[in-house]
mmCIF file of C-alpha atoms in Angstrom:
data_model
loop_
_atom_site.group_PDB
_atom_site.id
_atom_site.type_symbol
_atom_site.label_atom_id
_atom_site.label_comp_id
_atom_site.label_asym_id
_atom_site.label_seq_id
_atom_site.Cartn_x
_atom_site.Cartn_y
_atom_site.Cartn_z
ATOM 1 C CA MET M 30 -18.448 -15.689 -2.204
ATOM 2 C CA ILE M 31 -21.595 -15.217 -0.175
ATOM 3 C CA SER M 32 -20.593 -11.910 1.363
ATOM 4 C CA GLU M 33 -17.907 -9.393 0.404
ATOM 5 C CA GLN M 34 -17.103 -6.002 1.827
ATOM 6 C CA SER M 35 -14.341 -3.489 2.243
ATOM 7 C CA ALA M 36 -13.575 -0.295 4.115
ATOM 8 C CA ARG M 37 -10.652 2.113 4.260
ATOM 9 C CA ILE M 38 -9.349 4.520 6.886
ATOM 10 C CA ARG M 39 -6.423 6.815 7.408
ATOM 11 C CA VAL M 40 -4.749 6.468 10.797
ATOM 12 C CA ALA M 41 -2.076 8.559 12.479
ATOM 13 C CA ALA M 42 0.426 5.701 12.615
ATOM 14 C CA THR M 43 3.313 4.507 10.482
ATOM 15 C CA PRO M 44 2.930 1.562 8.094
ATOM 16 C CA GLU M 45 5.376 -0.336 10.317
ATOM 17 C CA GLN M 46 3.153 0.187 13.361
ATOM 18 C CA VAL M 47 0.107 -1.059 11.437
ATOM 19 C CA ARG M 48 2.013 -4.099 10.161
ATOM 20 C CA ALA M 49 3.246 -4.903 13.675
ATOM 21 C CA VAL M 50 -0.341 -5.157 14.950
ATOM 22 C CA LEU M 51 -1.523 -7.228 11.984
ATOM 23 C CA LEU M 52 1.488 -9.550 12.161
ATOM 24 C CA ASP M 53 1.059 -10.361 15.854
ATOM 25 C CA PRO M 54 -1.218 -13.397 15.536
ATOM 26 C CA LEU M 55 -1.482 -14.219 19.233
ATOM 27 C CA SER M 56 -2.821 -10.735 20.067
ATOM 28 C CA LEU M 57 -5.563 -10.746 17.398
ATOM 29 C CA PRO M 58 -8.223 -11.791 19.969
ATOM 30 C CA GLU M 59 -7.410 -8.649 21.975
ATOM 31 C CA TRP M 60 -8.925 -6.439 19.258
ATOM 32 C CA ASN M 61 -11.027 -8.876 17.185
ATOM 33 C CA PRO M 62 -13.808 -10.027 19.522
ATOM 34 C CA ALA M 63 -14.920 -12.812 17.147
ATOM 35 C CA PHE M 64 -11.661 -14.576 18.047
ATOM 36 C CA LEU M 65 -11.557 -16.052 21.537
ATOM 37 C CA ARG M 66 -8.087 -17.632 21.295
ATOM 38 C CA ILE M 67 -5.307 -18.296 18.813
ATOM 39 C CA HIS M 68 -2.583 -20.846 19.502
ATOM 40 C CA GLY M 69 0.697 -21.154 17.622
ATOM 41 C CA ARG M 70 3.984 -19.366 17.084
ATOM 42 C CA PRO M 71 4.110 -15.750 18.271
ATOM 43 C CA GLU M 72 5.438 -14.575 14.894
ATOM 44 C CA ALA M 73 3.504 -14.504 11.622
ATOM 45 C CA VAL M 74 4.435 -17.449 9.410
ATOM 46 C CA ILE M 75 2.977 -17.800 5.908
ATOM 47 C CA GLY M 76 1.017 -21.007 5.438
ATOM 48 C CA GLU M 77 1.326 -22.203 9.027
ATOM 49 C CA PRO M 78 -2.096 -22.917 10.523
ATOM 50 C CA TYR M 79 -2.761 -21.376 13.910
ATOM 51 C CA ARG M 80 -5.398 -23.109 15.999
ATOM 52 C CA LEU M 81 -8.352 -20.762 16.400
ATOM 53 C CA ILE M 82 -11.360 -20.693 18.722
ATOM 54 C CA VAL M 83 -14.135 -18.282 17.701
ATOM 55 C CA ARG M 84 -17.408 -17.270 19.267
ATOM 56 C CA PRO M 85 -19.452 -19.283 20.240
ATOM 57 C CA GLY M 86 -16.650 -21.783 20.849
ATOM 58 C CA LEU M 87 -16.132 -23.183 17.352
ATOM 59 C CA SER M 88 -12.658 -24.525 16.538
ATOM 60 C CA GLY M 89 -10.842 -23.875 13.307
ATOM 61 C CA THR M 90 -7.691 -22.421 11.838
ATOM 62 C CA PHE M 91 -6.210 -19.025 10.993
ATOM 63 C CA ASP M 92 -3.279 -18.553 8.648
ATOM 64 C CA TYR M 93 -1.328 -15.901 6.799
ATOM 65 C CA VAL M 94 -1.641 -16.491 3.053
ATOM 66 C CA SER M 95 0.712 -13.712 1.944
ATOM 67 C CA ILE M 96 2.843 -11.072 3.654
ATOM 68 C CA GLU M 97 4.165 -8.239 1.496
ATOM 69 C CA PRO M 98 5.297 -4.713 2.407
ATOM 70 C CA GLY M 99 1.963 -3.148 1.400
ATOM 71 C CA ARG M 100 -0.420 -6.073 1.816
ATOM 72 C CA ILE M 101 -1.208 -8.888 4.230
ATOM 73 C CA ASP M 102 -3.622 -11.658 3.207
ATOM 74 C CA THR M 103 -5.229 -13.961 5.754
ATOM 75 C CA ARG M 104 -7.663 -16.868 5.893
ATOM 76 C CA TRP M 105 -9.640 -18.270 8.761
ATOM 77 C CA SER M 106 -12.160 -21.044 8.815
ATOM 78 C CA VAL M 107 -14.391 -23.083 11.058
ATOM 79 C CA PRO M 108 -16.769 -25.819 9.899
ATOM 80 C CA GLY M 109 -19.132 -24.290 7.334
ATOM 81 C CA PHE M 110 -17.380 -20.910 7.159
ATOM 82 C CA THR M 111 -14.255 -19.576 5.454
ATOM 83 C CA GLU M 112 -13.095 -15.970 5.271
ATOM 84 C CA LEU M 113 -10.378 -14.717 2.932
ATOM 85 C CA GLY M 114 -9.208 -11.255 3.950
ATOM 86 C CA SER M 115 -6.700 -8.664 2.868
ATOM 87 C CA TRP M 116 -5.172 -5.640 4.567
ATOM 88 C CA ARG M 117 -3.595 -3.058 2.256
ATOM 89 C CA ILE M 118 -1.221 -0.629 3.924
ATOM 90 C CA GLN M 119 -0.043 2.539 2.171
ATOM 91 C CA PRO M 120 1.856 5.563 3.508
ATOM 92 C CA ALA M 121 -0.227 8.738 3.287
ATOM 93 C CA GLY M 122 1.948 11.654 4.336
ATOM 94 C CA ALA M 123 2.358 11.512 8.119
ATOM 95 C CA ALA M 124 -0.401 8.887 8.331
ATOM 96 C CA THR M 125 -1.162 5.473 6.861
ATOM 97 C CA GLU M 126 -4.108 4.457 4.743
ATOM 98 C CA VAL M 127 -5.393 0.979 5.585
ATOM 99 C CA GLU M 128 -7.931 -0.878 3.484
ATOM 100 C CA HIS M 129 -9.509 -4.068 4.754
ATOM 101 C CA ALA M 130 -11.483 -6.289 2.400
ATOM 102 C CA PHE M 131 -12.826 -9.783 2.847
ATOM 103 C CA GLY M 132 -15.081 -12.401 1.347
ATOM 104 C CA GLN M 133 -16.855 -15.193 3.165
ATOM 105 C CA GLU M 134 -18.236 -18.500 1.948
ATOM 106 C CA GLY M 135 -19.895 -21.636 3.241
ATOM 107 C CA PRO M 136 -23.301 -22.505 4.696
ATOM 108 C CA LEU M 137 -22.560 -20.851 8.035
ATOM 109 C CA ALA M 138 -21.435 -17.703 6.184
ATOM 110 C CA ALA M 139 -24.845 -17.565 4.481
ATOM 111 C CA VAL M 140 -26.608 -17.667 7.852
ATOM 112 C CA LEU M 141 -24.276 -15.087 9.412
ATOM 113 C CA ALA M 142 -24.197 -12.651 6.445
ATOM 114 C CA PRO M 143 -26.637 -10.141 8.044
ATOM 115 C CA ALA M 144 -24.542 -10.063 11.238
ATOM 116 C CA TYR M 145 -21.404 -9.203 9.258
ATOM 117 C CA ARG M 146 -22.691 -5.917 7.829
ATOM 118 C CA SER M 147 -20.173 -3.136 8.499
ATOM 119 C CA VAL M 148 -17.626 -5.595 9.945
ATOM 120 C CA ALA M 149 -14.790 -4.283 7.740
ATOM 121 C CA ARG M 150 -15.344 -0.818 9.186
ATOM 122 C CA ILE M 151 -15.660 -2.183 12.742
ATOM 123 C CA ARG M 152 -12.382 -4.089 12.381
ATOM 124 C CA LEU M 153 -10.625 -0.974 11.123
ATOM 125 C CA THR M 154 -12.013 1.054 14.036
ATOM 126 C CA ARG M 155 -10.616 -1.539 16.452
ATOM 127 C CA LEU M 156 -7.282 -1.597 14.624
ATOM 128 C CA ALA M 157 -7.082 2.201 14.946
ATOM 129 C CA ALA M 158 -7.911 1.938 18.666
ATOM 130 C CA ARG M 159 -5.249 -0.755 19.082
ATOM 131 C CA LEU M 160 -2.782 1.709 17.555
ATOM 132 C CA GLY M 161 -3.860 4.286 20.149
ATOM 133 C CA HIS M 162 -6.018 6.320 17.787
ATOM 134 C CA THR M 163 -9.664 6.402 18.750
ATOM 135 C CA GLU M 164 -10.793 8.555 15.815
ATOM 136 C CA PRO M 165 -9.635 7.605 12.335
ATOM 137 C CA SER M 166 -9.112 10.720 10.243
ATOM 138 C CA SER M 167 -11.111 9.560 7.218
ATOM 139 C CA TRP M 168 -13.424 6.747 6.111
ATOM 140 C CA GLN M 169 -14.507 5.054 2.945
ATOM 141 C CA SER M 170 -16.466 1.804 2.944
ATOM 142 C CA ASN M 171 -18.092 -0.510 0.463
ATOM 143 C CA GLY M 172 -20.298 -3.281 1.788
ATOM 144 C CA LEU M 173 -21.112 -5.759 -0.943
ATOM 145 C CA HIS M 174 -23.475 -8.617 -0.136
#
């Protein structure tokens, strides 16, 4: 892997609410600005490639690698770039702790590595906002490059 990082937050939402956002593939571009469009089934299907258009107009695929009660693994790729990501979802009292980790590889990933600093935390911030919570209650991040 060229770049790896992770971050964790606690949000005032149920694990089911978090999973519903993460398992709605066609709405991912609404809160992940790197994604311009995703085409495919409206439900999450393991191993089924969704057609993906990312900024600045590159075409590729997005797919769910694994869907478990406490973890969702994804992969997306465009020529020269592949990202393997995971979302861990754990109840934490009246809230939910969400950890997002990913690794990227390929020649384009090497060029883009500086631009991806803090992206795990940014994605979690946008996930929290999508859930209607603008301020996550706690943070922990680990950017590994």
